[in-house]
PDB file of C-alpha atoms in Angstrom:
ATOM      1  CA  UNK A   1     205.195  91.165 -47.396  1.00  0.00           C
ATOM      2  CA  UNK A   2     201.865  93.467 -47.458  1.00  0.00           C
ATOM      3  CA  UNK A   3     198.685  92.088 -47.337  1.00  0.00           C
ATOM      4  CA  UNK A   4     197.727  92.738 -50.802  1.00  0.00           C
ATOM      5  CA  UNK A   5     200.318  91.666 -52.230  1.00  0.00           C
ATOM      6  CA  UNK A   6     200.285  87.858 -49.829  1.00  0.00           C
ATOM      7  CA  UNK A   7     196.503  87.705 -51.097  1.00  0.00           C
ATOM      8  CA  UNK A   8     197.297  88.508 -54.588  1.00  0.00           C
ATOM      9  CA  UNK A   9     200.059  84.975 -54.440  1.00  0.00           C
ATOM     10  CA  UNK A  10     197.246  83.257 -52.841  1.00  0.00           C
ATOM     11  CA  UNK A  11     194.383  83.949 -55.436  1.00  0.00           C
ATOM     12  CA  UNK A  12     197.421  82.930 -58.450  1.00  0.00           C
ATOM     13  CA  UNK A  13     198.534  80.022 -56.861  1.00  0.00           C
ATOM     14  CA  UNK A  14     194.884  78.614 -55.705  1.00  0.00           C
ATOM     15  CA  UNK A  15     193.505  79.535 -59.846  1.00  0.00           C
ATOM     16  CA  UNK A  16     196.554  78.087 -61.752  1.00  0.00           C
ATOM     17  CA  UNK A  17     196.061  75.016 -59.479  1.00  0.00           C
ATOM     18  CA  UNK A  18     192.387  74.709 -60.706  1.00  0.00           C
ATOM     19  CA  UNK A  19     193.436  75.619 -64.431  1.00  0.00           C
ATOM     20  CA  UNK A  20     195.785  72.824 -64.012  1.00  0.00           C
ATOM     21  CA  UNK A  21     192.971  70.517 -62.579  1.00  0.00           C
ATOM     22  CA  UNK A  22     190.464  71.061 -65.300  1.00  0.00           C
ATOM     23  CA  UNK A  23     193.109  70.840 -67.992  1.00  0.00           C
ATOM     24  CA  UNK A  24     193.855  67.575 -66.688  1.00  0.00           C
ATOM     25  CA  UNK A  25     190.821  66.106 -65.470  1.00  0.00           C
ATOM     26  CA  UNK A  26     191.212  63.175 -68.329  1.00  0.00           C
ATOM     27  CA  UNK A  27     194.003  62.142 -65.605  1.00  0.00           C
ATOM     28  CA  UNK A  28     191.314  62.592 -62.836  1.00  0.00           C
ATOM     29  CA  UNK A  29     189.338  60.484 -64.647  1.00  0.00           C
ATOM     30  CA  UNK A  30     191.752  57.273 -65.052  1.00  0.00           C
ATOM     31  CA  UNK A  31     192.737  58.084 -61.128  1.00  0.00           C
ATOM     32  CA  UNK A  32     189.193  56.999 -60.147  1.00  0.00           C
ATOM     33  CA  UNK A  33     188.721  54.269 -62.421  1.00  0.00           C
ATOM     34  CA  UNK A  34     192.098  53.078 -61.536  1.00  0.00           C
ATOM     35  CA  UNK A  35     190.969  53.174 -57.366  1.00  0.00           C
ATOM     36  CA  UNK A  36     187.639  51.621 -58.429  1.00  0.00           C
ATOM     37  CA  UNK A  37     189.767  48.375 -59.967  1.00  0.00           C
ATOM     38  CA  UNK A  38     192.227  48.867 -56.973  1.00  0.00           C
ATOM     39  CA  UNK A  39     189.230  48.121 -54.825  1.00  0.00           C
ATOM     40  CA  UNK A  40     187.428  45.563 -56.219  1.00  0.00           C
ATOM     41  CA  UNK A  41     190.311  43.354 -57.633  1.00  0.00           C
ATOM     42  CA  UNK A  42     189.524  39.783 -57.476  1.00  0.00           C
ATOM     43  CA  UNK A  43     185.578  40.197 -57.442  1.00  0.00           C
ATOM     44  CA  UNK A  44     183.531  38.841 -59.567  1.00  0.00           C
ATOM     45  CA  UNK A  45     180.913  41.722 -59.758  1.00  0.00           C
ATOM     46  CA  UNK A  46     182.919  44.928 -58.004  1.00  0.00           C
ATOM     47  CA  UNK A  47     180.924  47.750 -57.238  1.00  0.00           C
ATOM     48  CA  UNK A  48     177.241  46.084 -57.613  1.00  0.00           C
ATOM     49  CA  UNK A  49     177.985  44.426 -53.754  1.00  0.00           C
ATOM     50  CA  UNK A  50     177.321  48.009 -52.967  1.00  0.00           C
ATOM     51  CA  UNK A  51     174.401  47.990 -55.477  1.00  0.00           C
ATOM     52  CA  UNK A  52     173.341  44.447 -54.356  1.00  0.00           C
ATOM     53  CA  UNK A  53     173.226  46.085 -50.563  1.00  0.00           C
ATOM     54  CA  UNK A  54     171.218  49.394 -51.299  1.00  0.00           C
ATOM     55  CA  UNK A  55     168.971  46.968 -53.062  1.00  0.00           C
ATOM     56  CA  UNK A  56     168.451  44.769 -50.170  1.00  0.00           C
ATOM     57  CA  UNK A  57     168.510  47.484 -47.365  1.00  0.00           C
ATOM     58  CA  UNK A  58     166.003  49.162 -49.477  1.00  0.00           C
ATOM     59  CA  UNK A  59     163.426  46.254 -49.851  1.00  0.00           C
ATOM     60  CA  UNK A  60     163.550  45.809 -46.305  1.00  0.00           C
ATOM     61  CA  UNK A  61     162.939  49.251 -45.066  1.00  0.00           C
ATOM     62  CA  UNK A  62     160.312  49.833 -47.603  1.00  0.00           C
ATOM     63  CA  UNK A  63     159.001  46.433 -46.418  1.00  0.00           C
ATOM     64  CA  UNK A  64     159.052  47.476 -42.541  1.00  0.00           C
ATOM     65  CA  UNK A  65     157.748  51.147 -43.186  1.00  0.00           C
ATOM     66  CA  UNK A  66     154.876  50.506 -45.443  1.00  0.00           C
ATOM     67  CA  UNK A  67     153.603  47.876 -42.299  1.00  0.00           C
ATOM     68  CA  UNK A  68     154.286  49.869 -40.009  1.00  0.00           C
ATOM     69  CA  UNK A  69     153.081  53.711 -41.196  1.00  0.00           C
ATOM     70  CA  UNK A  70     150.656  52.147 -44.571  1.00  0.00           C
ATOM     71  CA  UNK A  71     151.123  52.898 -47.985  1.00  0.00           C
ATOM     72  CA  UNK A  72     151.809  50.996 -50.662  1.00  0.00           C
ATOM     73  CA  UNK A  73     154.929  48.794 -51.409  1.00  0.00           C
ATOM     74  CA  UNK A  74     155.072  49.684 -55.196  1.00  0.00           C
ATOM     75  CA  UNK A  75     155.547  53.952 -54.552  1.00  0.00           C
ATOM     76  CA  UNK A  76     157.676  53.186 -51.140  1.00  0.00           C
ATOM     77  CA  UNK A  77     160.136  51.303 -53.130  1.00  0.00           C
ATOM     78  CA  UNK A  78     161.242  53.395 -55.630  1.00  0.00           C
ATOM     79  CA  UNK A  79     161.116  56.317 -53.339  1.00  0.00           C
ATOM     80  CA  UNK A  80     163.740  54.848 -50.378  1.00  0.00           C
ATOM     81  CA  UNK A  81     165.783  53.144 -53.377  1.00  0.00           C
ATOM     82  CA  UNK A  82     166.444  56.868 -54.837  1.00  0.00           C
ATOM     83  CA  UNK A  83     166.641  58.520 -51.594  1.00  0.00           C
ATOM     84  CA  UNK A  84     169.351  56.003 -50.565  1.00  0.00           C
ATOM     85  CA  UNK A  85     171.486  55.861 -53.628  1.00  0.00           C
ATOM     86  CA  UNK A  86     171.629  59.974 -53.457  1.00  0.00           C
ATOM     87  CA  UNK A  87     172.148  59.802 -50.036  1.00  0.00           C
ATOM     88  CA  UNK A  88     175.011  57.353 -50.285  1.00  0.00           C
ATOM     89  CA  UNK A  89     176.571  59.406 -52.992  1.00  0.00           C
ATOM     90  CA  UNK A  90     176.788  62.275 -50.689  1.00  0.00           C
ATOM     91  CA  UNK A  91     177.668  61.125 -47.487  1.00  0.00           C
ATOM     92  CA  UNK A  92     180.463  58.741 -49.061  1.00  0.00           C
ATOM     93  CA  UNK A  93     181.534  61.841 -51.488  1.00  0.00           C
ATOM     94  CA  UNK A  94     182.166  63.695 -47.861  1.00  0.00           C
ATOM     95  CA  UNK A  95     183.587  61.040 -45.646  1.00  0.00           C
ATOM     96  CA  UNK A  96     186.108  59.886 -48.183  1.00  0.00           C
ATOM     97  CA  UNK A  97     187.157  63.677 -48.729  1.00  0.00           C
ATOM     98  CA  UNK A  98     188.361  63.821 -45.660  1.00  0.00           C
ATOM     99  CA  UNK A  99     191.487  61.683 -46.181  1.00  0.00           C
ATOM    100  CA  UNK A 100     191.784  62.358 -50.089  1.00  0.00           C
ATOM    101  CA  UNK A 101     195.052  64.462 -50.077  1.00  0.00           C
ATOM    102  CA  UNK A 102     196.324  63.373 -46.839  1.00  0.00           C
ATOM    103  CA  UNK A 103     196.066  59.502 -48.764  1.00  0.00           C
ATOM    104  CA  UNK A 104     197.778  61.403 -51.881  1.00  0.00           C
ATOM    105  CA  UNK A 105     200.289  62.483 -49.647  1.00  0.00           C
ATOM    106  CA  UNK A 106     202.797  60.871 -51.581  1.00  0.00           C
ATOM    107  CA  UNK A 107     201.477  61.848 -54.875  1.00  0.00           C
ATOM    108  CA  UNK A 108     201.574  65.469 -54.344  1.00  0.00           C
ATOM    109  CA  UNK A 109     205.108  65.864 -52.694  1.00  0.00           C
ATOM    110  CA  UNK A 110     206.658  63.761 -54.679  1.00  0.00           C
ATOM    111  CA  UNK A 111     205.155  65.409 -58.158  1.00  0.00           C
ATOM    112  CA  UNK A 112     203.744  68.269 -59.162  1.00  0.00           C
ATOM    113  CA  UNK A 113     200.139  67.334 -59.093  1.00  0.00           C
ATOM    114  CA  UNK A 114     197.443  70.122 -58.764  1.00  0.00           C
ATOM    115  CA  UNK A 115     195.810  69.632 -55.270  1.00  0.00           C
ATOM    116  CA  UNK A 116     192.352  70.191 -56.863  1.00  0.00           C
ATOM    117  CA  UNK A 117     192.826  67.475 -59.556  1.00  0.00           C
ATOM    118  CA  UNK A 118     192.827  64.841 -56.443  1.00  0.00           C
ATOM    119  CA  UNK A 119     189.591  66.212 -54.743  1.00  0.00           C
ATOM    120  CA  UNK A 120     188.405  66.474 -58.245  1.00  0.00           C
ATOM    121  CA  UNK A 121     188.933  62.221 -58.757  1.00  0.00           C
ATOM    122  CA  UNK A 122     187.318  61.794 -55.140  1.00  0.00           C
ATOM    123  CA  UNK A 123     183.479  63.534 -56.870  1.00  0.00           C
ATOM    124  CA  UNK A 124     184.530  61.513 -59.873  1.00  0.00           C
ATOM    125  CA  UNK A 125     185.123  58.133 -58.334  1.00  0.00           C
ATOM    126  CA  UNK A 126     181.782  58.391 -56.034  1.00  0.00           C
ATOM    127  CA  UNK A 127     180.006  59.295 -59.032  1.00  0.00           C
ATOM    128  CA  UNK A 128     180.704  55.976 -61.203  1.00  0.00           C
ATOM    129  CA  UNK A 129     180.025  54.228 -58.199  1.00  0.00           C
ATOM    130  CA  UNK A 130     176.619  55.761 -57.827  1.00  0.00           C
ATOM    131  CA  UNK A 131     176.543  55.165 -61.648  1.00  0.00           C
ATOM    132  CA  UNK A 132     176.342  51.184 -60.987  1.00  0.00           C
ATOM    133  CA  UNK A 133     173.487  51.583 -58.639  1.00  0.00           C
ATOM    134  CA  UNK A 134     171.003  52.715 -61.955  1.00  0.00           C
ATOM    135  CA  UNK A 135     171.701  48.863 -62.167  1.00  0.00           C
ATOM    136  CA  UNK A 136     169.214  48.234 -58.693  1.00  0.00           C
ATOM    137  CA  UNK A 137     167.118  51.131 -59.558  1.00  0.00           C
ATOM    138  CA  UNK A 138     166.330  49.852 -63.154  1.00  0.00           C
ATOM    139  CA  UNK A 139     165.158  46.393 -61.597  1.00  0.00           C
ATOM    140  CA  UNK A 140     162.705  48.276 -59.424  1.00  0.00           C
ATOM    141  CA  UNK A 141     161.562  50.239 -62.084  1.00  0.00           C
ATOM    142  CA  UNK A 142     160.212  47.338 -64.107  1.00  0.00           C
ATOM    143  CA  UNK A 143     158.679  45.737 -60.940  1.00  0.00           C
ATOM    144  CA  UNK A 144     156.790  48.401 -60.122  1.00  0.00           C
ATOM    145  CA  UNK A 145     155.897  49.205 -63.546  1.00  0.00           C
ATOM    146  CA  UNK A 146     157.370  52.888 -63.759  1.00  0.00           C
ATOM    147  CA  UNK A 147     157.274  54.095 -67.405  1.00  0.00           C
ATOM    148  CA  UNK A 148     160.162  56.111 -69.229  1.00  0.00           C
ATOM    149  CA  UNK A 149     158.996  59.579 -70.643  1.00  0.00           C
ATOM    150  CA  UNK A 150     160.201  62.628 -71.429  1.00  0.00           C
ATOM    151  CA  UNK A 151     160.079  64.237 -67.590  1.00  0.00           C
ATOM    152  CA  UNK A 152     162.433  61.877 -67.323  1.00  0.00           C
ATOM    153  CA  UNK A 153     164.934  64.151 -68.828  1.00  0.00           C
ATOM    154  CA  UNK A 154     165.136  66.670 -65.809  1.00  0.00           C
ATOM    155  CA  UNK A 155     167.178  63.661 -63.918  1.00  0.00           C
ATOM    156  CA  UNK A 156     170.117  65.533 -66.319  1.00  0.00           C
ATOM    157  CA  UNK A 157     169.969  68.995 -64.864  1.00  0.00           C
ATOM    158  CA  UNK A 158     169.190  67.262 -61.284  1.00  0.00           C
ATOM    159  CA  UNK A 159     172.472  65.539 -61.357  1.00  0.00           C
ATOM    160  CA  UNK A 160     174.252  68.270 -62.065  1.00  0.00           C
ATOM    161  CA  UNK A 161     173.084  70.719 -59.307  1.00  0.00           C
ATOM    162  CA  UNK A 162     173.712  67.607 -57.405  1.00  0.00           C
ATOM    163  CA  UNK A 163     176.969  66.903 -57.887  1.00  0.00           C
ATOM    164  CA  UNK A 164     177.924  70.549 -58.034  1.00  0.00           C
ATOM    165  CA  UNK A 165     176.810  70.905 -54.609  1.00  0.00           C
ATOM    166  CA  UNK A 166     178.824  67.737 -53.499  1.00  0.00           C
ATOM    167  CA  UNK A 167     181.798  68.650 -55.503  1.00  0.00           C
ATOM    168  CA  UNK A 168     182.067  72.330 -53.979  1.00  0.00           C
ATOM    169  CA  UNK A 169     181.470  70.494 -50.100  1.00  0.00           C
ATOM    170  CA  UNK A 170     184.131  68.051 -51.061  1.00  0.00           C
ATOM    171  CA  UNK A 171     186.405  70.742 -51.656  1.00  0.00           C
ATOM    172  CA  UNK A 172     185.592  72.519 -48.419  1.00  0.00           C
ATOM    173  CA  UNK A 173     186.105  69.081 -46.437  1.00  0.00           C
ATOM    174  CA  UNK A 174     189.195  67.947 -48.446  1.00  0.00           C
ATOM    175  CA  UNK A 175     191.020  71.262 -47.706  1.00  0.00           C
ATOM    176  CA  UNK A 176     189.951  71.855 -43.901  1.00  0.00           C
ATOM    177  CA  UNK A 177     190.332  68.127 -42.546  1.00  0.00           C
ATOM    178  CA  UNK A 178     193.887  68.109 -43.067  1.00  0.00           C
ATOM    179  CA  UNK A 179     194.413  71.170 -40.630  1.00  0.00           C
ATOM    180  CA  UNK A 180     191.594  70.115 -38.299  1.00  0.00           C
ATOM    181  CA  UNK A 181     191.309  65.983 -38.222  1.00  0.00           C
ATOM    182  CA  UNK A 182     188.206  66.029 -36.115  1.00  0.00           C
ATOM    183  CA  UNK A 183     186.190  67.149 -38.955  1.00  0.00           C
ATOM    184  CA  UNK A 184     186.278  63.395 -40.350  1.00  0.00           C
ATOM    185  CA  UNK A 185     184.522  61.570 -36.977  1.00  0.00           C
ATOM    186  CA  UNK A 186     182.166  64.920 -36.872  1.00  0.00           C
ATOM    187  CA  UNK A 187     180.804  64.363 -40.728  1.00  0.00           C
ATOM    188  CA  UNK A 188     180.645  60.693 -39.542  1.00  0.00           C
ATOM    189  CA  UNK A 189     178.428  61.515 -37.486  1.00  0.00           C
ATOM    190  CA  UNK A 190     176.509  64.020 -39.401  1.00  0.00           C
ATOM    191  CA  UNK A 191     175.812  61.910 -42.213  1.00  0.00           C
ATOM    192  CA  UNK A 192     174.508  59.187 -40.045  1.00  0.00           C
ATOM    193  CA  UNK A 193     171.916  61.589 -37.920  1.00  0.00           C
ATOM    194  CA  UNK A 194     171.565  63.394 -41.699  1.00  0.00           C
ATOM    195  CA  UNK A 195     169.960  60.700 -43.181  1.00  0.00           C
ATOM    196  CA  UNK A 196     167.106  60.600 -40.505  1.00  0.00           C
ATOM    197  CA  UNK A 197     166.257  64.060 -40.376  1.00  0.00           C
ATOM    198  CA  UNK A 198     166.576  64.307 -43.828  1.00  0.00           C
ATOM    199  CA  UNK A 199     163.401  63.009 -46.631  1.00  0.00           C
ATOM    200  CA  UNK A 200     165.620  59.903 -47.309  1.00  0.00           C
ATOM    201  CA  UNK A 201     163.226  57.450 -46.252  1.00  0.00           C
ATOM    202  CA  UNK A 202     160.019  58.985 -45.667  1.00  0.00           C
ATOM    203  CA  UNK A 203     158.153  61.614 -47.472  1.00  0.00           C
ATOM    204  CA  UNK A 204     157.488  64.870 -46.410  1.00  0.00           C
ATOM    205  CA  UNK A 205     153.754  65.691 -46.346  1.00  0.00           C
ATOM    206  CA  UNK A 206     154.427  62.506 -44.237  1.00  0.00           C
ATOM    207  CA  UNK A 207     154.999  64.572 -41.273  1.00  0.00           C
ATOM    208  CA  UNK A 208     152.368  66.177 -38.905  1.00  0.00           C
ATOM    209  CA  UNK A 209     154.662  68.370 -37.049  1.00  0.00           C
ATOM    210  CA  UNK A 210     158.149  69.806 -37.222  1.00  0.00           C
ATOM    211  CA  UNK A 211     157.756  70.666 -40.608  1.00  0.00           C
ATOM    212  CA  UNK A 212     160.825  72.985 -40.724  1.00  0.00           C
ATOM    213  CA  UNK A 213     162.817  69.785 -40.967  1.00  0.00           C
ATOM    214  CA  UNK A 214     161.778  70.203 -44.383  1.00  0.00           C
ATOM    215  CA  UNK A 215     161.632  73.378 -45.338  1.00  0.00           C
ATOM    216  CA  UNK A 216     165.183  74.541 -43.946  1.00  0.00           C
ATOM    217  CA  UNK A 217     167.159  71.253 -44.877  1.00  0.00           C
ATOM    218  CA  UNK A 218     168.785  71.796 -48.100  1.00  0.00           C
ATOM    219  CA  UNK A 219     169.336  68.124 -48.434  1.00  0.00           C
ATOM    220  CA  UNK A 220     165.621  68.099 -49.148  1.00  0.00           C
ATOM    221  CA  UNK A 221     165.538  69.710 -52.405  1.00  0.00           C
ATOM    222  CA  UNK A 222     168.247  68.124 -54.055  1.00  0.00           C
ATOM    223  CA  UNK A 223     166.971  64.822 -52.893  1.00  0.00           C
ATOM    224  CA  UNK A 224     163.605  65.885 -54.976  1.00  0.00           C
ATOM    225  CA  UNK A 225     165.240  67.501 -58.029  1.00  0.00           C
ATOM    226  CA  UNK A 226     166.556  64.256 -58.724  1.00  0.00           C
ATOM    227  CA  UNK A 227     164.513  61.347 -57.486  1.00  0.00           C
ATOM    228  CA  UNK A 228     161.246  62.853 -58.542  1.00  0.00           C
ATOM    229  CA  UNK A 229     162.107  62.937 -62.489  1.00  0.00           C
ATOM    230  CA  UNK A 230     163.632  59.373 -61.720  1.00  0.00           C
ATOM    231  CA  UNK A 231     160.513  58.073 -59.908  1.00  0.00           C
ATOM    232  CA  UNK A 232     157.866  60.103 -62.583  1.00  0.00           C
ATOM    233  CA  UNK A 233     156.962  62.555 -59.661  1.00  0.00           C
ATOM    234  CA  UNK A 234     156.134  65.992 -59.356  1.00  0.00           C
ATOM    235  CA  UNK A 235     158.656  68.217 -57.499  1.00  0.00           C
ATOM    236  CA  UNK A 236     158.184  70.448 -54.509  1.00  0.00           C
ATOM    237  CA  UNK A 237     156.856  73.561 -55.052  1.00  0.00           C
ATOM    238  CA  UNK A 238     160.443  76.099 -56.049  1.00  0.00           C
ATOM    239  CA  UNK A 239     162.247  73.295 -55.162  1.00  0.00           C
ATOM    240  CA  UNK A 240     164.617  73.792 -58.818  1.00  0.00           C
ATOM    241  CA  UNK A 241     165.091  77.336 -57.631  1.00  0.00           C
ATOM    242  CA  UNK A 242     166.443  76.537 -54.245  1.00  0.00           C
ATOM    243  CA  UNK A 243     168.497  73.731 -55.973  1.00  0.00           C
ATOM    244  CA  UNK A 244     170.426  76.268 -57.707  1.00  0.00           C
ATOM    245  CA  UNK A 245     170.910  78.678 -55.148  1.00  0.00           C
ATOM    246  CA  UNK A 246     172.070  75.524 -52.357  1.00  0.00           C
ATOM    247  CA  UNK A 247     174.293  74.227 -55.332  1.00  0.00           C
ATOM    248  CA  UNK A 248     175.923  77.734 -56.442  1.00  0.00           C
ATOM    249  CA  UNK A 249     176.779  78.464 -52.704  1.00  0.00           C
ATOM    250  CA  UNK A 250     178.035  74.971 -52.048  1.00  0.00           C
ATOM    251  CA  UNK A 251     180.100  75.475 -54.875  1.00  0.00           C
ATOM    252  CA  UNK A 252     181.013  79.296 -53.669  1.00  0.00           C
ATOM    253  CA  UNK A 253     182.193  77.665 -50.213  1.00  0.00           C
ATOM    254  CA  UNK A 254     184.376  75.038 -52.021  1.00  0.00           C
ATOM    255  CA  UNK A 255     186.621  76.957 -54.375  1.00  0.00           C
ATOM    256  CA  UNK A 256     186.808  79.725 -51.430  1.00  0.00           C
ATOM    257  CA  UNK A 257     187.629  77.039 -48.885  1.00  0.00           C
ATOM    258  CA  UNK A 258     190.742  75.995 -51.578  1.00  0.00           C
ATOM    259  CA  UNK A 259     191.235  79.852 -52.673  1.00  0.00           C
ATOM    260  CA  UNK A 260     192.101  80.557 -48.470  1.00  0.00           C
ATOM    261  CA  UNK A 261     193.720  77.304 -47.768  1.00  0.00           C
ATOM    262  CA  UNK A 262     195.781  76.249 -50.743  1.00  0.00           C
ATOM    263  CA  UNK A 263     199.518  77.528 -49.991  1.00  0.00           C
ATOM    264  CA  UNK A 264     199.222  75.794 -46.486  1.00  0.00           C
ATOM    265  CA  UNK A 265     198.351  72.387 -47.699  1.00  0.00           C
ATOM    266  CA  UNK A 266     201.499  71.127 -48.700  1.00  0.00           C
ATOM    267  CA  UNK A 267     202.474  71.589 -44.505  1.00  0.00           C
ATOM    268  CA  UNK A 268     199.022  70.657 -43.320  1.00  0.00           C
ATOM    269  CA  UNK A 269     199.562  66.860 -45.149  1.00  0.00           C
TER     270      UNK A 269
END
């Protein structure tokens, strides 16, 4: 078969599969509300353990930091709380992608199920779990006396460059880690050194040297398009700018990831 014409079947069949996804993404939807319930049958409060934890983990560090480096307990707070919740939205978002169609093994051979609508469910699902969490931040927000007001609005477009930028690296992961299973111990490992060289924790005019960290980490300006509305901050300085570029090519990388890979998935799983 030419070349054209085997890149020409590839481009149809990747498309039509992500028509199909976003026609049925309803389905996608009920699929991770449906694992959510799965997960958390039999508990009294489900997802807000995880909530409960952040909560706890974040108290403590902000507790241990502010002794240790100074500052004050009421900005530290809010600042590690957001930085965490993000944080845990991403790196969860990526490690569970690596096993989200081999898991849906069954689901896919043994139906006609778009490919994409299942890596679609995995963004969704990590995203209502996140969603609980405004439960923990909400507490510290009347403790430390932040104020709702209309800057507040920009967490809207922040979550969406957000989660555009997860859902187009959740596509990358979900299609390569099938063909190349050490991808899932790497990101492992990755999102656990990530969080320390990335602003999670600790501010960046915090640091004295190594500033690149900072400016060539694109972790570092989605982190602030979103937590500062949320914690009544200013952003960095074109940090919305490189927001859209870092979620546009994350987003690129994703559906050209699934464009390349698709046909070979069903004998990859």
């Amino acid at each position: 078969m030419p070349l054209g014409r085997m890149m020409k079947n590839a481009l149809n069949t990747s498309f039509r599969d992500l028509r199909e996804s976003i026609a049925r993404l309803p389905l996608a939807f009920f699929l991770a509300w449906q694992d959510i319930r799965l997960r958390y049958s039999r508990s009294l409060i489900g997802p807000f353990w995880v909530s409960i934890s952040i909560l706890v983990t974040a108290c403590a560090l902000s507790f241990v930091m502010t002794g240790l480096f100074g500052g004050e307990l009421r900005k530290a707070l809010p600042f590690v709380l957001t930085g965490i919740i993000i944080w845990s939205f991403l790196s969860q978002s990526l490690i569970e992608a690596c096993t989200t169609l081999i898991v849906a093994r069954g689901h896919l051979t043994g139906a006609p199920m778009p490919y994409g609508l299942m890596i679609m469910s995995t963004v969704i699902r990590n995203v209502i779990v996140s969603a609980h969490h405004l439960f923990a931040f909400i507490l510290v927000a009347i403790f430390v006396g932040i104020r709702p007001d209309w800057s507040m609005l920009l967490i809207i477009p922040g979550a969406l460059l957000v989660v555009t930028a997860v859902t187009g690296l959740v596509f990358a992961v979900a299609c390569l880690t099938p063909r190349f299973r050490d991808l899932m111990p790497l990101i492992t490992m990755v999102m656990g050194i990530g969080a320390l060289l990335s602003p999670v924790y600790w501010r960046p005019e915090s640091l004295v040297r190594n500033r690149g960290i900072v400016a060539l980490n694109p972790i570092t300006y989605l982190l602030d398009v979103l937590r500062a509305p949320l914690i009544n901050e200013h952003t960095m300085p074109h940090a919305w700018s490189a927001a859209v570029v870092i979620a546009l090519v994350c987003l690129l990388v994703g559906v050209g990831t699934f464009v390349l890979t698709r046909r070979r998935l069903p004998f990859w799983i």
